Short mmCIF file of C-alpha atoms and ligand atoms in Angstrom, two decimals:
data_model
loop_
_atom_site.label_atom_id
_atom_site.label_comp_id
_atom_site.label_asym_id
_atom_site.label_seq_id
_atom_site.Cartn_x
_atom_site.Cartn_y
_atom_site.Cartn_z
CA UNK V 1 12.92 -8.41 -17.43
CA UNK V 2 12.24 -11.78 -17.90
CA UNK V 3 8.68 -12.63 -19.79
CA UNK V 4 6.04 -14.74 -17.62
CA UNK V 5 4.39 -15.62 -20.83
CA UNK V 6 6.76 -17.74 -22.92
CA UNK V 7 5.40 -18.68 -26.88
CA UNK V 8 4.17 -21.72 -25.08
CA UNK V 9 2.16 -20.67 -21.98
CA UNK V 10 0.80 -17.96 -23.95
CA UNK V 11 -0.56 -20.79 -26.21
CA UNK V 12 -1.55 -22.95 -23.85
CA UNK V 13 -3.78 -20.53 -21.81
CA UNK V 14 -5.64 -18.91 -24.96
CA UNK V 15 -6.04 -23.36 -25.86
CA UNK V 16 -8.01 -23.03 -22.21
CA UNK V 17 -9.21 -19.43 -21.91
CA UNK V 18 -10.04 -18.50 -25.47
CA UNK V 19 -8.18 -16.10 -28.36
CA UNK V 20 -6.76 -13.39 -26.58
CA UNK V 21 -7.55 -14.48 -23.19
CA UNK V 22 -5.00 -15.16 -20.32
CA UNK V 23 -7.77 -15.43 -17.14
CA UNK V 24 -10.23 -17.11 -17.13
CA UNK V 25 -14.15 -16.26 -18.71
CA UNK V 26 -13.40 -14.96 -22.03
CA UNK V 27 -15.87 -11.72 -23.08
CA UNK V 28 -18.50 -13.11 -21.39
CA UNK V 29 -16.85 -12.48 -17.57
CA UNK V 30 -15.45 -9.28 -19.07
CA UNK V 31 -19.59 -8.93 -19.55
CA UNK V 32 -20.68 -10.46 -16.32
CA UNK V 33 -17.99 -7.88 -14.37
CA UNK V 34 -19.41 -4.96 -15.85
CA UNK V 35 -22.82 -5.40 -15.01
CA UNK V 36 -22.24 -7.59 -11.81
CA UNK V 37 -22.11 -4.33 -9.82
CA UNK V 38 -24.47 -2.36 -7.43
CA UNK V 39 -25.13 0.71 -10.79
CA UNK V 40 -23.94 -1.05 -13.93
CA UNK V 41 -21.34 1.14 -15.59
CA UNK V 42 -22.79 1.85 -19.16
CA UNK V 43 -19.65 2.41 -21.33
CA UNK V 44 -21.17 3.66 -24.36
CA UNK V 45 -19.67 7.34 -24.75
CA UNK V 46 -16.78 6.21 -21.87
CA UNK V 47 -13.09 6.64 -22.44
CA UNK V 48 -11.79 3.06 -21.30
CA UNK V 49 -7.94 2.11 -19.85
CA UNK V 50 -7.45 -1.37 -19.85
CA UNK V 51 -4.75 -1.98 -17.55
CA UNK V 52 -2.26 -5.18 -17.65
CA UNK V 53 -4.09 -5.66 -21.29
CA UNK V 54 -2.46 -8.84 -21.54
CA UNK V 55 -3.59 -10.10 -25.03
CA UNK V 56 -5.96 -8.03 -26.21
CA UNK V 57 -8.92 -9.94 -25.43
CA UNK V 58 -10.71 -8.11 -22.48
CA UNK V 59 -10.28 -4.52 -24.16
CA UNK V 60 -11.72 -6.29 -27.49
CA UNK V 61 -14.68 -7.41 -25.62
CA UNK V 62 -14.95 -4.32 -23.53
CA UNK V 63 -15.79 -2.53 -27.15
CA UNK V 64 -17.88 -5.39 -28.75
CA UNK V 65 -19.83 -6.74 -26.11
CA UNK V 66 -20.00 -3.44 -23.33
CA UNK V 67 -20.36 -0.84 -26.26
CA UNK V 68 -17.03 1.04 -25.01
CA UNK V 69 -16.57 3.77 -27.56
CA UNK V 70 -12.43 4.10 -27.08
CA UNK V 71 -10.30 1.40 -25.36
CA UNK V 72 -6.91 1.90 -24.42
CA UNK V 73 -5.27 -1.19 -23.48
CA UNK V 74 -1.68 -0.87 -21.91
CA UNK V 75 0.66 -3.66 -20.82
CA UNK V 76 4.64 -3.93 -20.01
CA UNK V 77 5.10 -6.74 -21.91
CA UNK V 78 5.87 -6.01 -26.02
CA UNK V 79 4.98 -9.47 -27.11
CA UNK V 80 1.72 -9.05 -25.07
CA UNK V 81 0.90 -5.97 -26.71
CA UNK V 82 2.36 -7.06 -30.39
CA UNK V 83 -0.69 -10.14 -29.58
CA UNK V 84 -3.12 -7.73 -29.13
CA UNK V 85 -2.65 -5.30 -31.58
CA UNK V 86 -2.57 -8.85 -34.31
CA UNK V 87 -5.87 -9.94 -32.73
CA UNK V 88 -7.51 -6.48 -32.93
CA UNK V 89 -6.97 -6.78 -36.91
CA UNK V 90 -8.07 -10.42 -37.42
CA UNK V 91 -11.45 -9.29 -35.54
CA UNK V 92 -11.57 -6.70 -38.33
CA UNK V 93 -12.10 -4.10 -34.90
CA UNK V 94 -11.82 -0.46 -35.47
CA UNK V 95 -10.32 2.54 -34.02
CA UNK V 96 -12.15 1.42 -31.02
CA UNK V 97 -9.54 -0.44 -29.74
CA UNK V 98 -5.72 0.75 -29.47
CA UNK V 99 -2.95 -0.56 -27.30
CA UNK V 100 0.76 0.58 -25.77
CA UNK V 101 3.41 -1.00 -24.24
CA UNK V 102 4.56 0.55 -20.77
CA UNK V 103 7.05 0.17 -18.40
CA UNK V 104 6.22 -0.74 -15.17
CA UNK V 105 5.30 2.35 -12.26
CA UNK V 106 3.31 5.45 -13.07
CA UNK V 107 1.94 5.76 -16.48
CA UNK V 108 2.78 7.87 -18.83
CA UNK V 109 -0.92 8.66 -19.44
CA UNK V 110 -2.38 12.57 -18.54
CA UNK V 111 -4.74 13.16 -15.40
CA UNK V 112 -8.09 13.02 -15.68
CA UNK V 113 -7.16 10.73 -18.95
CA UNK V 114 -9.70 7.91 -18.74
CA UNK V 115 -13.74 8.04 -17.78
CA UNK V 116 -13.01 4.05 -16.60
CA UNK V 117 -10.05 1.87 -15.51
CA UNK V 118 -10.77 -1.51 -15.96
CA UNK V 119 -8.26 -4.69 -14.98
CA UNK V 120 -8.59 -8.21 -15.51
CA UNK V 121 -6.40 -10.40 -13.28
CA UNK V 122 -3.20 -8.02 -13.21
CA UNK V 123 -3.30 -6.41 -10.26
CA UNK V 124 -1.75 -10.14 -8.69
CA UNK V 125 1.70 -9.46 -10.20
CA UNK V 126 1.98 -5.92 -8.26
CA UNK V 127 3.62 -6.79 -4.69
CA UNK V 128 3.11 -3.37 -3.28
CA UNK V 129 -0.41 -2.14 -4.95
CA UNK V 130 -0.58 1.24 -3.01
CA UNK V 131 0.94 3.74 -5.98
CA UNK V 132 -1.09 1.36 -8.55
CA UNK V 133 -4.04 2.46 -6.65
CA UNK V 134 -2.97 5.97 -6.92
CA UNK V 135 -2.10 6.17 -10.20
CA UNK V 136 -5.53 4.98 -10.72
CA UNK V 137 -6.96 8.01 -8.57
CA UNK V 138 -4.30 10.42 -11.11
CA UNK V 139 -5.28 8.99 -14.18
CA UNK V 140 -9.14 8.57 -13.64
CA UNK V 141 -11.20 12.05 -14.10
CA UNK V 142 -13.67 13.17 -11.05
CA UNK V 143 -16.10 11.00 -10.88
CA UNK V 144 -14.58 8.21 -13.12
CA UNK V 145 -14.74 4.49 -11.93
CA UNK V 146 -12.54 1.60 -11.54
CA UNK V 147 -13.45 -1.90 -12.08
CA UNK V 148 -11.84 -5.03 -12.24
CA UNK V 149 -11.12 -8.78 -10.94
CA UNK V 150 -8.57 -10.29 -9.30
CA UNK V 151 -7.42 -13.66 -7.52
CA UNK V 152 -7.62 -12.58 -3.45
CA UNK V 153 -6.95 -14.08 -0.51
CA UNK V 154 -9.84 -14.97 2.06
CA UNK V 155 -8.04 -13.79 5.14
CA UNK V 156 -5.00 -11.88 5.70
CA UNK V 157 -2.96 -14.64 5.69
CA UNK V 158 -3.59 -17.56 4.09
CA UNK V 159 -1.76 -21.27 6.02
CA UNK V 160 -4.07 -23.85 4.73
CA UNK V 161 -2.40 -26.79 3.18
CA UNK V 162 -4.01 -26.20 0.10
CA UNK V 163 -3.26 -22.15 -0.34
CA UNK V 164 0.89 -23.27 0.20
CA UNK V 165 0.92 -26.16 -2.38
CA UNK V 166 -1.00 -23.74 -4.92
CA UNK V 167 1.64 -20.97 -3.71
CA UNK V 168 4.73 -23.01 -4.06
CA UNK V 169 3.61 -24.92 -7.17
CA UNK V 170 3.66 -20.98 -9.00
CA UNK V 171 7.37 -20.21 -7.62
CA UNK V 172 8.78 -23.70 -8.95
CA UNK V 173 7.16 -22.54 -12.03
CA UNK V 174 9.20 -19.41 -12.25
CA UNK V 175 5.44 -17.64 -12.10
CA UNK V 176 5.81 -14.28 -9.87
CA UNK V 177 2.39 -13.42 -7.72
CA UNK V 178 1.75 -11.03 -4.67
CA UNK V 179 -2.19 -12.28 -3.46
CA UNK V 180 -4.01 -9.99 -0.84
CA UNK V 181 -6.57 -10.19 0.82
CA UNK V 182 -9.88 -8.99 -0.07
CA UNK V 183 -9.58 -6.32 3.01
CA UNK V 184 -6.57 -5.25 1.99
CA UNK V 185 -7.93 -4.88 -1.67
CA UNK V 186 -10.64 -2.50 -0.05
CA UNK V 187 -8.39 -0.65 2.55
CA UNK V 188 -5.70 -0.46 -0.34
CA UNK V 189 -8.53 1.49 -2.55
CA UNK V 190 -9.84 3.42 0.13
CA UNK V 191 -6.54 4.79 1.22
CA UNK V 192 -5.59 5.70 -2.01
CA UNK V 193 -8.75 8.35 -2.24
CA UNK V 194 -11.56 5.51 -3.77
CA UNK V 195 -15.21 6.13 -2.27
CA UNK V 196 -17.96 3.56 -2.89
CA UNK V 197 -15.81 0.33 -2.87
CA UNK V 198 -17.18 -3.01 -3.85
CA UNK V 199 -15.37 -6.05 -3.30
CA UNK V 200 -17.79 -9.04 -4.62
CA UNK V 201 -16.73 -12.75 -3.92
CA UNK V 202 -16.87 -14.53 -7.36
CA UNK V 203 -15.22 -17.36 -5.79
CA UNK V 204 -18.39 -19.97 -6.66
CA UNK V 205 -18.41 -19.03 -10.76
CA UNK V 206 -14.67 -19.34 -10.58
CA UNK V 207 -14.64 -22.53 -9.01
CA UNK V 208 -16.97 -23.97 -11.26
CA UNK V 209 -15.24 -23.08 -14.56
CA UNK V 210 -11.54 -24.11 -12.44
CA UNK V 211 -12.40 -27.77 -12.34
CA UNK V 212 -13.67 -27.23 -15.66
CA UNK V 213 -10.45 -26.72 -16.52
CA UNK V 214 -9.29 -29.03 -15.17
CA UNK V 215 -10.96 -31.68 -16.98
CA UNK V 216 -10.36 -30.27 -20.11
CA UNK V 217 -6.76 -30.78 -19.36
CA UNK V 218 -6.98 -34.58 -18.68
CA UNK V 219 -9.88 -35.16 -21.23
CA UNK V 220 -10.34 -33.20 -24.66
CA UNK V 221 -7.62 -30.60 -24.77
CA UNK V 222 -4.93 -33.46 -23.85
CA UNK V 223 -3.28 -34.45 -26.91
CA UNK V 224 -2.89 -30.36 -27.98
CA UNK V 225 -1.43 -29.42 -24.49
CA UNK V 226 1.01 -32.39 -24.78
CA UNK V 227 2.05 -31.00 -28.57
CA UNK V 228 2.55 -26.79 -26.23
CA UNK V 229 3.91 -28.44 -23.09
CA UNK V 230 5.45 -31.85 -23.36
CA UNK V 231 4.16 -34.54 -20.75
CA UNK V 232 6.34 -32.78 -17.38
CA UNK V 233 4.61 -29.39 -18.84
CA UNK V 234 1.19 -30.48 -19.26
CA UNK V 235 1.78 -32.36 -15.53
CA UNK V 236 2.88 -29.61 -14.15
CA UNK V 237 0.26 -27.57 -15.36
CA UNK V 238 -2.52 -29.72 -13.87
CA UNK V 239 -1.04 -30.11 -10.71
CA UNK V 240 -0.87 -26.27 -10.59
CA UNK V 241 -4.52 -26.16 -11.70
CA UNK V 242 -5.71 -28.66 -9.09
CA UNK V 243 -4.03 -27.14 -6.48
CA UNK V 244 -5.98 -23.71 -7.52
CA UNK V 245 -9.22 -25.86 -7.55
CA UNK V 246 -8.15 -26.83 -3.73
CA UNK V 247 -7.83 -23.49 -2.66
CA UNK V 248 -10.53 -21.93 -3.83
CA UNK V 249 -12.81 -25.05 -2.81
CA UNK V 250 -11.17 -24.66 0.71
CA UNK V 251 -11.98 -20.73 0.65
CA UNK V 252 -8.48 -19.46 1.16
CA UNK V 253 -8.03 -18.03 -1.88
CA UNK V 254 -10.64 -16.30 -3.67
CA UNK V 255 -11.19 -14.47 -7.09
CA UNK V 256 -13.49 -11.39 -7.21
CA UNK V 257 -14.84 -8.47 -9.06
CA UNK V 258 -13.80 -5.26 -7.77
CA UNK V 259 -15.78 -1.88 -8.13
CA UNK V 260 -14.93 1.71 -6.79
CA UNK V 261 -15.55 5.49 -7.86
CA UNK V 262 -13.14 8.56 -7.33
CA UNK V 263 -15.27 11.25 -5.95
CA UNK V 264 -16.17 13.94 -8.03
CA UNK V 265 -19.39 14.78 -10.67
CA UNK V 266 -20.80 11.35 -12.47
C1 SAM C 1 -2.74 -12.77 -16.60
S1 SAM C 1 -2.34 -11.76 -17.41
C2 SAM C 1 -3.90 -10.97 -17.78
C3 SAM C 1 -4.07 -10.22 -18.90
C4 SAM C 1 -5.89 -10.15 -19.14
N1 SAM C 1 -6.13 -9.00 -18.84
C5 SAM C 1 -6.80 -10.87 -19.36
O1 SAM C 1 -7.51 -11.14 -18.33
O2 SAM C 1 -6.42 -11.58 -20.30
C6 SAM C 1 -1.85 -10.37 -16.60
C7 SAM C 1 -1.52 -9.18 -17.85
O3 SAM C 1 -0.52 -8.12 -16.50
C8 SAM C 1 0.39 -7.30 -17.32
N2 SAM C 1 0.88 -6.45 -16.48
C9 SAM C 1 1.53 -7.13 -15.53
N3 SAM C 1 2.47 -5.87 -14.37
C10 SAM C 1 1.94 -4.95 -15.07
C11 SAM C 1 2.09 -3.33 -15.14
N4 SAM C 1 2.62 -2.72 -13.82
N5 SAM C 1 1.45 -2.71 -15.81
C12 SAM C 1 0.38 -2.92 -16.54
N6 SAM C 1 0.30 -4.45 -17.09
C13 SAM C 1 0.71 -5.44 -15.99
C14 SAM C 1 1.34 -8.96 -17.66
O4 SAM C 1 2.17 -7.94 -18.69
C15 SAM C 1 -0.03 -8.98 -18.06
O5 SAM C 1 -0.13 -9.09 -19.68
#
């Protein structure tokens, strides 16, 4: 499988997003996602699965910032899993964090494995999300909770110039994502059997951060980014990040927090 996360991409993303992160907000945002839901989930004593854990920053934050005792991060990219293990060693973390390389498709995990499934900006890689939501149901224990965040579209078909420009930029950079609407996420989770589904629009926060990232690329981070990506690479990244800001501002692109519950006793 062709990796979407080359060394240079990882180095530039972690410069912007923070050590161990391939998505906005760092560990404070992981905490916001956990806390922003109605009836914020207390992770102490819970077994948490971090689906699409990337470089391990989210899993580390779930343990250290959100007090989960036992976090398993899974990902389909061997290089990311390796870096996640190295991150945990670097920060001197304990047995709270484990990581496992998996194949795309049903997870090699038993039914009722997790109390909480967390995911951050990983579902957007999946074209057909229905089998993934069904597998979340299988792996969550009854009464367990799915919590996460992702990029979504505001409506079913986003035809705005700003949105299309951003998608074109991603495609021409060889990046593969499938963005679907907030409604499609809600319907998909409900169809898989989840209840109390909440899709919470966090676009305002994301827009503010997105604008900040563009300013940094054009300002203080420029010299290091030039070393990592070269003139053309950095110019392409700035175009993509600016297109994303335009699409967020225009409202066709959203970033949302999600929460859903598997029926059963709490
Ligand atoms: C944008 S990164 C986000 C990583 C991490 N959650 C973060 O916020 O820093 C998306 C991650 O999802 C992983 N991924 C994509 N498809 C997956 C799948 N079917 N199962 C597990 N992980 C997957 C990718 O390899 C990548 O590491």
